[in-house]
C-alpha atoms as an extended CHARMM CRD file, in Angstrom:
* protein
*
       298  EXT
         1         1  MET       CA             92.8400000000      160.9240000000      137.3770000000  PROA      1               0.0000000000
         2         2  ARG       CA             95.2740000000      159.2480000000      134.9820000000  PROA      2               0.0000000000
         3         3  ASN       CA             98.6210000000      160.9520000000      134.3100000000  PROA      3               0.0000000000
         4         4  LEU       CA             99.7690000000      160.9520000000      130.7070000000  PROA      4               0.0000000000
         5         5  THR       CA            103.4830000000      161.3680000000      130.0440000000  PROA      5               0.0000000000
         6         6  CYS       CA            104.7130000000      162.4830000000      126.6270000000  PROA      6               0.0000000000
         7         7  PRO       CA            108.3660000000      162.7570000000      125.5880000000  PROA      7               0.0000000000
         8         8  THR       CA            108.7520000000      166.5600000000      125.4100000000  PROA      8               0.0000000000
         9         9  SER       CA            111.5450000000      166.4360000000      122.8530000000  PROA      9               0.0000000000
        10        10  LEU       CA            109.4190000000      164.3200000000      120.5030000000  PROA      10              0.0000000000
        11        11  ALA       CA            105.9300000000      165.6840000000      121.2150000000  PROA      11              0.0000000000
        12        12  SER       CA            105.6660000000      168.0540000000      118.2470000000  PROA      12              0.0000000000
        13        13  ARG       CA            107.2220000000      165.6080000000      115.8120000000  PROA      13              0.0000000000
        14        14  SER       CA            105.0130000000      162.7660000000      117.0520000000  PROA      14              0.0000000000
        15        15  LEU       CA            101.9020000000      164.8810000000      116.6690000000  PROA      15              0.0000000000
        16        16  ARG       CA            102.7950000000      165.6580000000      113.0460000000  PROA      16              0.0000000000
        17        17  ALA       CA            103.4270000000      161.9820000000      112.3770000000  PROA      17              0.0000000000
        18        18  GLY       CA            100.1250000000      161.0980000000      113.9990000000  PROA      18              0.0000000000
        19        19  LYS       CA             98.2730000000      163.5670000000      111.7940000000  PROA      19              0.0000000000
        20        20  ALA       CA             99.9100000000      162.0300000000      108.7320000000  PROA      20              0.0000000000
        21        21  ARG       CA             98.8530000000      158.5920000000      109.9020000000  PROA      21              0.0000000000
        22        22  LEU       CA             95.3190000000      159.8850000000      110.4480000000  PROA      22              0.0000000000
        23        23  PHE       CA             95.1820000000      161.1720000000      106.8520000000  PROA      23              0.0000000000
        24        24  ALA       CA             96.5380000000      157.9110000000      105.4740000000  PROA      24              0.0000000000
        25        25  GLY       CA             94.2540000000      155.9300000000      107.7540000000  PROA      25              0.0000000000
        26        26  THR       CA             91.1870000000      157.8390000000      106.6270000000  PROA      26              0.0000000000
        27        27  ILE       CA             92.0100000000      157.1070000000      102.9860000000  PROA      27              0.0000000000
        28        28  ALA       CA             92.6620000000      153.4700000000      103.8240000000  PROA      28              0.0000000000
        29        29  LEU       CA             89.3270000000      153.1860000000      105.6060000000  PROA      29              0.0000000000
        30        30  ALA       CA             87.5380000000      154.6880000000      102.6200000000  PROA      30              0.0000000000
        31        31  LEU       CA             89.2610000000      152.2770000000      100.2430000000  PROA      31              0.0000000000
        32        32  ALA       CA             88.4540000000      149.2930000000      102.4140000000  PROA      32              0.0000000000
        33        33  ALA       CA             84.8500000000      150.3720000000      102.8810000000  PROA      33              0.0000000000
        34        34  SER       CA             84.3680000000      150.8820000000       99.1520000000  PROA      34              0.0000000000
        35        35  GLY       CA             85.3350000000      147.2670000000       98.5270000000  PROA      35              0.0000000000
        36        36  MET       CA             82.8270000000      145.9810000000      101.0890000000  PROA      36              0.0000000000
        37        37  ALA       CA             79.7840000000      148.0620000000      100.1480000000  PROA      37              0.0000000000
        38        38  ASN       CA             76.8460000000      146.4830000000       98.3170000000  PROA      38              0.0000000000
        39        39  ALA       CA             76.0940000000      147.8910000000       94.8880000000  PROA      39              0.0000000000
        40        40  SER       CA             72.6490000000      149.4550000000       94.5360000000  PROA      40              0.0000000000
        41        41  PRO       CA             70.0350000000      147.0100000000       93.1800000000  PROA      41              0.0000000000
        42        42  ILE       CA             68.9380000000      147.4850000000       89.5730000000  PROA      42              0.0000000000
        43        43  ALA       CA             65.1810000000      147.0800000000       89.0440000000  PROA      43              0.0000000000
        44        44  PHE       CA             63.4170000000      146.1830000000       85.7960000000  PROA      44              0.0000000000
        45        45  SER       CA             59.6780000000      146.7720000000       85.5500000000  PROA      45              0.0000000000
        46        46  TYR       CA             57.1200000000      145.8360000000       82.9020000000  PROA      46              0.0000000000
        47        47  THR       CA             57.5530000000      147.4790000000       79.4720000000  PROA      47              0.0000000000
        48        48  GLY       CA             56.0470000000      144.9100000000       77.1030000000  PROA      48              0.0000000000
        49        49  ALA       CA             59.4240000000      144.3610000000       75.4160000000  PROA      49              0.0000000000
        50        50  PHE       CA             62.7880000000      142.6770000000       75.9310000000  PROA      50              0.0000000000
        51        51  THR       CA             65.6330000000      144.4980000000       77.6540000000  PROA      51              0.0000000000
        52        52  SER       CA             69.0850000000      143.4830000000       78.9190000000  PROA      52              0.0000000000
        53        53  PHE       CA             71.5440000000      143.7070000000       81.8030000000  PROA      53              0.0000000000
        54        54  THR       CA             75.3500000000      143.7230000000       81.4900000000  PROA      54              0.0000000000
        55        55  ALA       CA             77.3890000000      142.6670000000       84.5150000000  PROA      55              0.0000000000
        56        56  PRO       CA             79.8100000000      145.4930000000       85.4170000000  PROA      56              0.0000000000
        57        57  SER       CA             82.3790000000      143.1710000000       87.0410000000  PROA      57              0.0000000000
        58        58  ASP       CA             83.0730000000      139.5800000000       88.0300000000  PROA      58              0.0000000000
        59        59  GLY       CA             81.1230000000      138.5220000000       91.0760000000  PROA      59              0.0000000000
        60        60  LEU       CA             78.0410000000      137.0020000000       92.6440000000  PROA      60              0.0000000000
        61        61  TYR       CA             74.6720000000      138.5230000000       91.7980000000  PROA      61              0.0000000000
        62        62  ASP       CA             71.3480000000      138.0050000000       93.5510000000  PROA      62              0.0000000000
        63        63  ILE       CA             68.4750000000      137.9070000000       91.0650000000  PROA      63              0.0000000000
        64        64  SER       CA             64.8340000000      138.1550000000       92.1780000000  PROA      64              0.0000000000
        65        65  VAL       CA             61.9510000000      137.7810000000       89.7000000000  PROA      65              0.0000000000
        66        66  ALA       CA             58.1470000000      137.6650000000       89.7500000000  PROA      66              0.0000000000
        67        67  GLY       CA             55.5880000000      136.7610000000       87.0990000000  PROA      67              0.0000000000
        68        68  ALA       CA             52.4360000000      138.7740000000       86.3870000000  PROA      68              0.0000000000
        69        69  GLN       CA             48.8900000000      138.2420000000       87.6210000000  PROA      69              0.0000000000
        70        70  GLY       CA             46.1820000000      136.8140000000       85.3700000000  PROA      70              0.0000000000
        71        71  GLY       CA             43.1350000000      138.8150000000       84.3200000000  PROA      71              0.0000000000
        72        72  GLY       CA             39.9690000000      138.6630000000       86.4350000000  PROA      72              0.0000000000
        73        73  GLY       CA             36.6340000000      137.0410000000       85.6320000000  PROA      73              0.0000000000
        74        74  ASN       CA             33.3390000000      135.8230000000       87.0450000000  PROA      74              0.0000000000
        75        75  GLY       CA             35.1900000000      133.7480000000       89.5970000000  PROA      75              0.0000000000
        76        76  GLY       CA             37.0820000000      136.7290000000       91.0410000000  PROA      76              0.0000000000
        77        77  ASN       CA             40.5600000000      138.1200000000       90.5190000000  PROA      77              0.0000000000
        78        78  GLY       CA             43.1310000000      136.4210000000       88.3340000000  PROA      78              0.0000000000
        79        79  GLY       CA             45.7110000000      134.0300000000       89.7540000000  PROA      79              0.0000000000
        80        80  LEU       CA             48.7560000000      135.6760000000       91.3380000000  PROA      80              0.0000000000
        81        81  GLY       CA             52.1470000000      135.4210000000       89.6570000000  PROA      81              0.0000000000
        82        82  GLY       CA             54.8910000000      133.2810000000       91.1540000000  PROA      82              0.0000000000
        83        83  SER       CA             58.2740000000      134.4870000000       92.3880000000  PROA      83              0.0000000000
        84        84  ALA       CA             61.8050000000      133.0880000000       92.3860000000  PROA      84              0.0000000000
        85        85  LEU       CA             65.2350000000      134.1520000000       93.5890000000  PROA      85              0.0000000000
        86        86  GLY       CA             68.7400000000      132.7910000000       93.3630000000  PROA      86              0.0000000000
        87        87  THR       CA             72.4420000000      133.6780000000       93.3260000000  PROA      87              0.0000000000
        88        88  PHE       CA             74.4380000000      133.5720000000       90.0990000000  PROA      88              0.0000000000
        89        89  SER       CA             78.1420000000      133.9240000000       89.2780000000  PROA      89              0.0000000000
        90        90  LEU       CA             78.5940000000      136.3950000000       86.4070000000  PROA      90              0.0000000000
        91        91  TYR       CA             81.7210000000      137.6280000000       84.6300000000  PROA      91              0.0000000000
        92        92  ALA       CA             82.3820000000      141.2360000000       83.6550000000  PROA      92              0.0000000000
        93        93  GLY       CA             80.5590000000      142.0440000000       80.4340000000  PROA      93              0.0000000000
        94        94  GLU       CA             78.1920000000      139.0530000000       80.6020000000  PROA      94              0.0000000000
        95        95  VAL       CA             74.8010000000      139.9750000000       79.1380000000  PROA      95              0.0000000000
        96        96  LEU       CA             71.4410000000      138.7470000000       80.4030000000  PROA      96              0.0000000000
        97        97  ASP       CA             68.2640000000      139.0780000000       78.3280000000  PROA      97              0.0000000000
        98        98  ILE       CA             65.2410000000      140.0920000000       80.3990000000  PROA      98              0.0000000000
        99        99  ALA       CA             61.4850000000      139.9620000000       79.7130000000  PROA      99              0.0000000000
       100       100  VAL       CA             59.1290000000      141.1440000000       82.4730000000  PROA      100             0.0000000000
       101       101  GLY       CA             55.6060000000      139.7030000000       82.3470000000  PROA      101             0.0000000000
       102       102  GLY       CA             52.4450000000      141.8170000000       82.0630000000  PROA      102             0.0000000000
       103       103  VAL       CA             48.9510000000      141.3660000000       83.5340000000  PROA      103             0.0000000000
       104       104  GLY       CA             46.3700000000      139.5340000000       81.4430000000  PROA      104             0.0000000000
       105       105  ALA       CA             43.4340000000      141.5920000000       80.1590000000  PROA      105             0.0000000000
       106       106  THR       CA             39.9790000000      141.4620000000       81.7600000000  PROA      106             0.0000000000
       107       107  VAL       CA             36.9090000000      141.8150000000       79.5050000000  PROA      107             0.0000000000
       108       108  GLY       CA             33.1450000000      141.5500000000       79.9430000000  PROA      108             0.0000000000
       109       109  GLN       CA             30.5740000000      143.3590000000       82.0410000000  PROA      109             0.0000000000
       110       110  GLY       CA             29.4980000000      140.6500000000       84.4450000000  PROA      110             0.0000000000
       111       111  GLY       CA             27.0580000000      137.7620000000       84.2780000000  PROA      111             0.0000000000
       112       112  ASN       CA             28.7590000000      134.7930000000       82.6580000000  PROA      112             0.0000000000
       113       113  ASN       CA             30.7040000000      136.9930000000       80.2810000000  PROA      113             0.0000000000
       114       114  ARG       CA             33.5630000000      138.3240000000       82.4180000000  PROA      114             0.0000000000
       115       115  HSD       CA             36.8990000000      136.5660000000       81.8390000000  PROA      115             0.0000000000
       116       116  GLY       CA             40.6430000000      137.1970000000       81.7870000000  PROA      116             0.0000000000
       117       117  GLY       CA             43.7610000000      136.4090000000       79.8340000000  PROA      117             0.0000000000
       118       118  GLY       CA             46.7010000000      134.6360000000       81.4380000000  PROA      118             0.0000000000
       119       119  GLY       CA             49.4590000000      136.6250000000       83.1200000000  PROA      119             0.0000000000
       120       120  GLY       CA             52.8680000000      136.6990000000       81.4830000000  PROA      120             0.0000000000
       121       121  GLY       CA             55.9120000000      134.9500000000       82.8950000000  PROA      121             0.0000000000
       122       122  THR       CA             59.1420000000      136.8050000000       83.6780000000  PROA      122             0.0000000000
       123       123  PHE       CA             62.3670000000      135.4920000000       82.1170000000  PROA      123             0.0000000000
       124       124  VAL       CA             66.1070000000      136.0650000000       82.6860000000  PROA      124             0.0000000000
       125       125  VAL       CA             68.1890000000      134.2720000000       80.0550000000  PROA      125             0.0000000000
       126       126  ASP       CA             71.9190000000      134.1400000000       79.2920000000  PROA      126             0.0000000000
       127       127  HSD       CA             72.3790000000      136.0230000000       76.0210000000  PROA      127             0.0000000000
       128       128  ALA       CA             75.4280000000      134.1030000000       74.8040000000  PROA      128             0.0000000000
       129       129  THR       CA             74.0140000000      130.5910000000       75.2440000000  PROA      129             0.0000000000
       130       130  GLY       CA             70.2540000000      131.1800000000       75.1830000000  PROA      130             0.0000000000
       131       131  ASN       CA             69.9070000000      129.1250000000       78.3670000000  PROA      131             0.0000000000
       132       132  PRO       CA             67.4090000000      130.2600000000       81.0070000000  PROA      132             0.0000000000
       133       133  PHE       CA             68.7970000000      131.2990000000       84.3910000000  PROA      133             0.0000000000
       134       134  ILE       CA             65.5990000000      132.0550000000       86.2700000000  PROA      134             0.0000000000
       135       135  VAL       CA             61.9070000000      132.2360000000       85.3020000000  PROA      135             0.0000000000
       136       136  ALA       CA             58.7930000000      133.1160000000       87.3270000000  PROA      136             0.0000000000
       137       137  GLY       CA             55.4260000000      131.8610000000       86.0610000000  PROA      137             0.0000000000
       138       138  GLY       CA             52.4390000000      134.1110000000       85.4460000000  PROA      138             0.0000000000
       139       139  GLY       CA             49.0590000000      133.5030000000       87.0710000000  PROA      139             0.0000000000
       140       140  GLY       CA             46.1620000000      131.9730000000       85.1790000000  PROA      140             0.0000000000
       141       141  GLY       CA             43.2730000000      134.1050000000       83.9760000000  PROA      141             0.0000000000
       142       142  THR       CA             39.9320000000      133.6860000000       85.7060000000  PROA      142             0.0000000000
       143       143  GLY       CA             36.6510000000      132.8500000000       83.9720000000  PROA      143             0.0000000000
       144       144  ASN       CA             33.7920000000      130.9870000000       85.6290000000  PROA      144             0.0000000000
       145       145  ALA       CA             36.4690000000      129.3200000000       87.7590000000  PROA      145             0.0000000000
       146       146  ALA       CA             39.4720000000      130.9580000000       89.4290000000  PROA      146             0.0000000000
       147       147  GLY       CA             42.8100000000      130.9870000000       87.6480000000  PROA      147             0.0000000000
       148       148  GLY       CA             45.6910000000      129.0360000000       89.1440000000  PROA      148             0.0000000000
       149       149  ALA       CA             48.7050000000      130.5750000000       90.8560000000  PROA      149             0.0000000000
       150       150  GLY       CA             51.8510000000      131.1610000000       88.8190000000  PROA      150             0.0000000000
       151       151  GLY       CA             54.9720000000      129.3290000000       89.9140000000  PROA      151             0.0000000000
       152       152  ALA       CA             53.3720000000      125.9100000000       90.2000000000  PROA      152             0.0000000000
       153       153  THR       CA             55.6390000000      122.9240000000       89.5920000000  PROA      153             0.0000000000
       154       154  LEU       CA             55.1240000000      121.8580000000       85.9820000000  PROA      154             0.0000000000
       155       155  ALA       CA             57.1030000000      119.2900000000       84.0520000000  PROA      155             0.0000000000
       156       156  GLY       CA             59.0330000000      120.2820000000       80.9310000000  PROA      156             0.0000000000
       157       157  SER       CA             59.2790000000      123.5950000000       79.1240000000  PROA      157             0.0000000000
       158       158  ASN       CA             56.3880000000      123.3650000000       76.6590000000  PROA      158             0.0000000000
       159       159  GLY       CA             53.3290000000      125.5460000000       76.2730000000  PROA      159             0.0000000000
       160       160  GLY       CA             50.1230000000      124.6670000000       78.0730000000  PROA      160             0.0000000000
       161       161  ALA       CA             47.1960000000      122.8920000000       76.4400000000  PROA      161             0.0000000000
       162       162  ALA       CA             44.1080000000      124.7940000000       75.3330000000  PROA      162             0.0000000000
       163       163  SER       CA             40.7710000000      123.9800000000       76.9110000000  PROA      163             0.0000000000
       164       164  VAL       CA             38.2970000000      121.9130000000       74.9290000000  PROA      164             0.0000000000
       165       165  ASN       CA             36.0010000000      124.7940000000       73.9880000000  PROA      165             0.0000000000
       166       166  ASN       CA             37.3400000000      127.9740000000       75.5190000000  PROA      166             0.0000000000
       167       167  SER       CA             40.7740000000      129.3980000000       76.2030000000  PROA      167             0.0000000000
       168       168  GLY       CA             44.3660000000      129.3090000000       75.0190000000  PROA      168             0.0000000000
       169       169  GLY       CA             47.2390000000      127.7660000000       76.9420000000  PROA      169             0.0000000000
       170       170  GLY       CA             50.1670000000      129.7790000000       78.2650000000  PROA      170             0.0000000000
       171       171  GLY       CA             53.4120000000      129.8770000000       76.3200000000  PROA      171             0.0000000000
       172       172  GLY       CA             56.3810000000      127.9180000000       77.6640000000  PROA      172             0.0000000000
       173       173  PHE       CA             60.1020000000      128.4240000000       77.1550000000  PROA      173             0.0000000000
       174       174  SER       CA             60.2860000000      125.9900000000       74.2160000000  PROA      174             0.0000000000
       175       175  THR       CA             56.8520000000      125.9490000000       72.5360000000  PROA      175             0.0000000000
       176       176  ASP       CA             53.7100000000      128.0630000000       72.2150000000  PROA      176             0.0000000000
       177       177  GLY       CA             50.5280000000      127.4540000000       74.1350000000  PROA      177             0.0000000000
       178       178  GLY       CA             47.6400000000      125.6250000000       72.4790000000  PROA      178             0.0000000000
       179       179  ASN       CA             44.8200000000      127.3670000000       70.5880000000  PROA      179             0.0000000000
       180       180  ALA       CA             41.0640000000      126.9060000000       71.1710000000  PROA      180             0.0000000000
       181       181  GLY       CA             38.6170000000      128.3930000000       68.6880000000  PROA      181             0.0000000000
       182       182  PRO       CA             38.8050000000      132.1930000000       68.9510000000  PROA      182             0.0000000000
       183       183  ALA       CA             41.4700000000      132.0770000000       71.6720000000  PROA      183             0.0000000000
       184       184  ASN       CA             45.1640000000      131.7080000000       70.8380000000  PROA      184             0.0000000000
       185       185  GLY       CA             47.8410000000      130.4050000000       73.1320000000  PROA      185             0.0000000000
       186       186  GLY       CA             50.6860000000      132.5960000000       74.3360000000  PROA      186             0.0000000000
       187       187  GLN       CA             53.9720000000      132.6090000000       72.4460000000  PROA      187             0.0000000000
       188       188  SER       CA             57.1000000000      130.8420000000       73.6460000000  PROA      188             0.0000000000
       189       189  TYR       CA             60.3620000000      132.5820000000       74.5550000000  PROA      189             0.0000000000
       190       190  ALA       CA             61.7930000000      131.6800000000       71.1390000000  PROA      190             0.0000000000
       191       191  HSD       CA             58.8020000000      133.2930000000       69.3920000000  PROA      191             0.0000000000
       192       192  GLY       CA             58.8500000000      136.5520000000       71.3420000000  PROA      192             0.0000000000
       193       193  LEU       CA             56.5760000000      135.8700000000       74.3670000000  PROA      193             0.0000000000
       194       194  GLY       CA             53.5720000000      137.6830000000       72.8980000000  PROA      194             0.0000000000
       195       195  GLY       CA             50.2750000000      137.2360000000       74.7140000000  PROA      195             0.0000000000
       196       196  GLY       CA             47.6140000000      135.1630000000       72.9950000000  PROA      196             0.0000000000
       197       197  PHE       CA             44.9010000000      136.9900000000       70.9950000000  PROA      197             0.0000000000
       198       198  GLY       CA             41.2400000000      136.3300000000       71.6960000000  PROA      198             0.0000000000
       199       199  ASP       CA             38.3680000000      137.7960000000       73.6660000000  PROA      199             0.0000000000
       200       200  ALA       CA             40.6930000000      138.5330000000       76.5880000000  PROA      200             0.0000000000
       201       201  ILE       CA             44.2930000000      139.0480000000       75.4530000000  PROA      201             0.0000000000
       202       202  GLY       CA             47.0440000000      137.3350000000       77.4040000000  PROA      202             0.0000000000
       203       203  GLY       CA             49.8070000000      139.3610000000       79.0260000000  PROA      203             0.0000000000
       204       204  PHE       CA             53.2750000000      139.8100000000       77.4960000000  PROA      204             0.0000000000
       205       205  GLY       CA             55.3750000000      136.9160000000       78.7110000000  PROA      205             0.0000000000
       206       206  GLY       CA             53.3400000000      134.1600000000       77.0560000000  PROA      206             0.0000000000
       207       207  GLY       CA             49.9240000000      134.5620000000       78.6930000000  PROA      207             0.0000000000
       208       208  GLY       CA             47.1590000000      132.6350000000       76.8830000000  PROA      208             0.0000000000
       209       209  ALA       CA             43.9470000000      134.3350000000       75.7450000000  PROA      209             0.0000000000
       210       210  GLY       CA             40.6770000000      133.9370000000       77.6360000000  PROA      210             0.0000000000
       211       211  SER       CA             37.4200000000      133.3240000000       75.7990000000  PROA      211             0.0000000000
       212       212  PHE       CA             33.6270000000      133.4600000000       76.1110000000  PROA      212             0.0000000000
       213       213  TYR       CA             31.8950000000      130.3790000000       74.7410000000  PROA      213             0.0000000000
       214       214  CYS       CA             28.1590000000      129.8270000000       74.6210000000  PROA      214             0.0000000000
       215       215  CYS       CA             27.0780000000      130.2270000000       78.2320000000  PROA      215             0.0000000000
       216       216  GLY       CA             30.2550000000      130.9240000000       80.1520000000  PROA      216             0.0000000000
       217       217  ALA       CA             33.8920000000      131.9160000000       80.0740000000  PROA      217             0.0000000000
       218       218  GLY       CA             37.3100000000      130.4140000000       80.5890000000  PROA      218             0.0000000000
       219       219  GLY       CA             40.5650000000      132.0960000000       81.5440000000  PROA      219             0.0000000000
       220       220  GLY       CA             43.8220000000      131.8860000000       79.6040000000  PROA      220             0.0000000000
       221       221  GLY       CA             46.7580000000      129.8910000000       80.9530000000  PROA      221             0.0000000000
       222       222  GLY       CA             49.6910000000      131.7120000000       82.5090000000  PROA      222             0.0000000000
       223       223  GLY       CA             53.0150000000      131.9730000000       80.6900000000  PROA      223             0.0000000000
       224       224  GLY       CA             56.2370000000      130.6300000000       82.1980000000  PROA      224             0.0000000000
       225       225  TYR       CA             59.0050000000      128.0680000000       81.8190000000  PROA      225             0.0000000000
       226       226  ALA       CA             56.1130000000      125.6340000000       81.2920000000  PROA      226             0.0000000000
       227       227  GLY       CA             52.8080000000      127.1660000000       80.2260000000  PROA      227             0.0000000000
       228       228  GLY       CA             49.5910000000      126.7230000000       82.1710000000  PROA      228             0.0000000000
       229       229  ALA       CA             46.5280000000      125.0840000000       80.6190000000  PROA      229             0.0000000000
       230       230  GLY       CA             43.5320000000      127.1420000000       79.4690000000  PROA      230             0.0000000000
       231       231  GLY       CA             40.3710000000      127.1770000000       81.5840000000  PROA      231             0.0000000000
       232       232  SER       CA             36.8850000000      126.0790000000       80.5800000000  PROA      232             0.0000000000
       233       233  ASN       CA             33.2770000000      126.8890000000       81.4330000000  PROA      233             0.0000000000
       234       234  SER       CA             31.7810000000      123.4800000000       80.6680000000  PROA      234             0.0000000000
       235       235  PRO       CA             32.8530000000      121.7620000000       82.7490000000  PROA      235             0.0000000000
       236       236  SER       CA             33.9180000000      124.6950000000       84.9080000000  PROA      236             0.0000000000
       237       237  VAL       CA             37.6970000000      124.3270000000       85.1740000000  PROA      237             0.0000000000
       238       238  GLY       CA             40.1710000000      126.9820000000       86.2480000000  PROA      238             0.0000000000
       239       239  SER       CA             43.1580000000      127.8040000000       84.0790000000  PROA      239             0.0000000000
       240       240  GLY       CA             46.6520000000      126.8410000000       85.1720000000  PROA      240             0.0000000000
       241       241  GLY       CA             49.4420000000      129.1780000000       86.1930000000  PROA      241             0.0000000000
       242       242  GLY       CA             52.7870000000      129.0880000000       84.4130000000  PROA      242             0.0000000000
       243       243  GLY       CA             55.7080000000      127.1900000000       85.9220000000  PROA      243             0.0000000000
       244       244  SER       CA             58.8840000000      128.6720000000       87.4140000000  PROA      244             0.0000000000
       245       245  PHE       CA             62.5300000000      127.6880000000       86.9070000000  PROA      245             0.0000000000
       246       246  ASP       CA             65.7250000000      128.4970000000       88.8080000000  PROA      246             0.0000000000
       247       247  ILE       CA             69.3090000000      127.1910000000       88.4420000000  PROA      247             0.0000000000
       248       248  GLY       CA             70.8130000000      129.7020000000       90.8780000000  PROA      248             0.0000000000
       249       249  ALA       CA             72.4780000000      128.8580000000       94.1750000000  PROA      249             0.0000000000
       250       250  ASN       CA             70.1840000000      129.0250000000       97.2200000000  PROA      250             0.0000000000
       251       251  ALA       CA             67.2070000000      128.8890000000       94.8470000000  PROA      251             0.0000000000
       252       252  VAL       CA             63.7580000000      129.6470000000       96.2610000000  PROA      252             0.0000000000
       253       253  MET       CA             60.5690000000      129.4270000000       94.1710000000  PROA      253             0.0000000000
       254       254  THR       CA             57.2410000000      130.4870000000       95.6680000000  PROA      254             0.0000000000
       255       255  PRO       CA             53.8420000000      130.2040000000       93.9250000000  PROA      255             0.0000000000
       256       256  GLY       CA             51.1570000000      132.8810000000       94.0130000000  PROA      256             0.0000000000
       257       257  THR       CA             52.9010000000      135.9460000000       95.4690000000  PROA      257             0.0000000000
       258       258  GLN       CA             52.6940000000      138.7490000000       92.8870000000  PROA      258             0.0000000000
       259       259  SER       CA             49.7380000000      140.9860000000       92.0560000000  PROA      259             0.0000000000
       260       260  GLY       CA             49.8890000000      143.2700000000       89.0140000000  PROA      260             0.0000000000
       261       261  ASN       CA             52.8180000000      143.1960000000       86.5970000000  PROA      261             0.0000000000
       262       262  GLY       CA             55.9940000000      141.2480000000       87.2220000000  PROA      262             0.0000000000
       263       263  PHE       CA             59.4990000000      142.5490000000       87.9770000000  PROA      263             0.0000000000
       264       264  VAL       CA             63.2180000000      141.6980000000       88.0030000000  PROA      264             0.0000000000
       265       265  THR       CA             65.7390000000      142.9490000000       90.5740000000  PROA      265             0.0000000000
       266       266  ILE       CA             69.5020000000      142.3510000000       90.2530000000  PROA      266             0.0000000000
       267       267  SER       CA             72.0480000000      143.2630000000       92.9390000000  PROA      267             0.0000000000
       268       268  GLN       CA             75.7360000000      142.4470000000       93.1890000000  PROA      268             0.0000000000
       269       269  GLN       CA             76.9090000000      140.9400000000       96.4500000000  PROA      269             0.0000000000
       270       270  ALA       CA             79.6410000000      142.6940000000       98.4130000000  PROA      270             0.0000000000
       271       271  PRO       CA             83.0190000000      141.0600000000       97.7310000000  PROA      271             0.0000000000
       272       272  VAL       CA             84.8680000000      139.4300000000      100.6200000000  PROA      272             0.0000000000
       273       273  PRO       CA             87.7570000000      141.7630000000      101.6040000000  PROA      273             0.0000000000
       274       274  GLU       CA             91.1640000000      140.5260000000      100.4620000000  PROA      274             0.0000000000
       275       275  PRO       CA             94.1030000000      140.4120000000      102.9250000000  PROA      275             0.0000000000
       276       276  ALA       CA             95.4600000000      143.6460000000      101.4560000000  PROA      276             0.0000000000
       277       277  SER       CA             92.1560000000      145.4090000000      102.1270000000  PROA      277             0.0000000000
       278       278  MET       CA             92.1340000000      144.1390000000      105.6990000000  PROA      278             0.0000000000
       279       279  ALA       CA             95.6730000000      145.4660000000      106.1490000000  PROA      279             0.0000000000
       280       280  LEU       CA             94.5750000000      148.9000000000      104.8980000000  PROA      280             0.0000000000
       281       281  LEU       CA             91.7010000000      148.8280000000      107.3440000000  PROA      281             0.0000000000
       282       282  GLY       CA             94.1300000000      148.0110000000      110.1810000000  PROA      282             0.0000000000
       283       283  MET       CA             96.4330000000      150.8760000000      109.1600000000  PROA      283             0.0000000000
       284       284  GLY       CA             93.4920000000      153.2660000000      109.2210000000  PROA      284             0.0000000000
       285       285  LEU       CA             92.4640000000      152.2310000000      112.7240000000  PROA      285             0.0000000000
       286       286  ALA       CA             96.0730000000      152.4340000000      113.9400000000  PROA      286             0.0000000000
       287       287  GLY       CA             96.4600000000      155.9490000000      112.5190000000  PROA      287             0.0000000000
       288       288  ILE       CA             93.3080000000      157.1880000000      114.2390000000  PROA      288             0.0000000000
       289       289  GLY       CA             94.3730000000      155.6100000000      117.5190000000  PROA      289             0.0000000000
       290       290  ALA       CA             97.8110000000      157.2400000000      117.3410000000  PROA      290             0.0000000000
       291       291  VAL       CA             96.3760000000      160.7350000000      116.9260000000  PROA      291             0.0000000000
       292       292  ARG       CA             93.9360000000      160.2270000000      119.7710000000  PROA      292             0.0000000000
       293       293  ARG       CA             96.8420000000      159.2670000000      122.0770000000  PROA      293             0.0000000000
       294       294  ARG       CA             98.9300000000      162.2770000000      120.9700000000  PROA      294             0.0000000000
       295       295  ARG       CA             96.0430000000      164.6520000000      121.5410000000  PROA      295             0.0000000000
       296       296  ALA       CA             95.5080000000      163.2150000000      124.9990000000  PROA      296             0.0000000000
       297       297  CYS       CA             99.1240000000      164.1110000000      125.8560000000  PROA      297             0.0000000000
       298       298  ARG       CA             98.7850000000      167.7890000000      124.9450000000  PROA      298             0.0000000000
């Protein structure tokens, strides 16, 4: 058994000093821990309208987004929305404009008549400059043929083309989707991202309208950074999903992952502790160790 020797003339005074160090150390540990804790993620769900996020402090923020699914049709369920994530450096007070995409409508009772509007894309845009940070494309609506997955790689930022005789194209960041007869294309970001009007209305976020024509149906194109093309029944061609976009660090874009409405999640990364914080942490540990030694002597 180990013998512990304490200076009798200093025992009481040392114990009091140790308790003081414990109190200071506990506070120091709390301060250090508060600087290393992750902030709780902030989630934005579908509302059918624009909203915003204001960065509470300077730092790195992880942003995850997903576009909405297209409406269903004769060929099955609508195309799934794409997803994207990336890391962005924001300053305190910086404002981001956010639009979360909605599911395209499904209409018809079966046969050759069932068809869907395109799913809306989800957008996160810098308010001050109007430049997009990250966008996830919506899935294409399904008609006689299945709608395409959102998040496909599409060139440019324009709206998608309408089909020859059926459905509207999805809205892009810069321009609206094309119109086809009774089916309108989805609106661009600049024009408010409204879904296209037609037999099957496109989802908020630029989804194109689906349409019934003669003997079959086509799905609307998905909205996104670039809009997807409208689908057709003759020939039977599936609509395209909207394209994704991401300028964040460690960017990852994945097509066809999201069912239902889209979403946005923003979380601030934990800051790296500064030397002063590390010193406080060391003081806290030293204070706790001192009291444990003093108590062992008693």
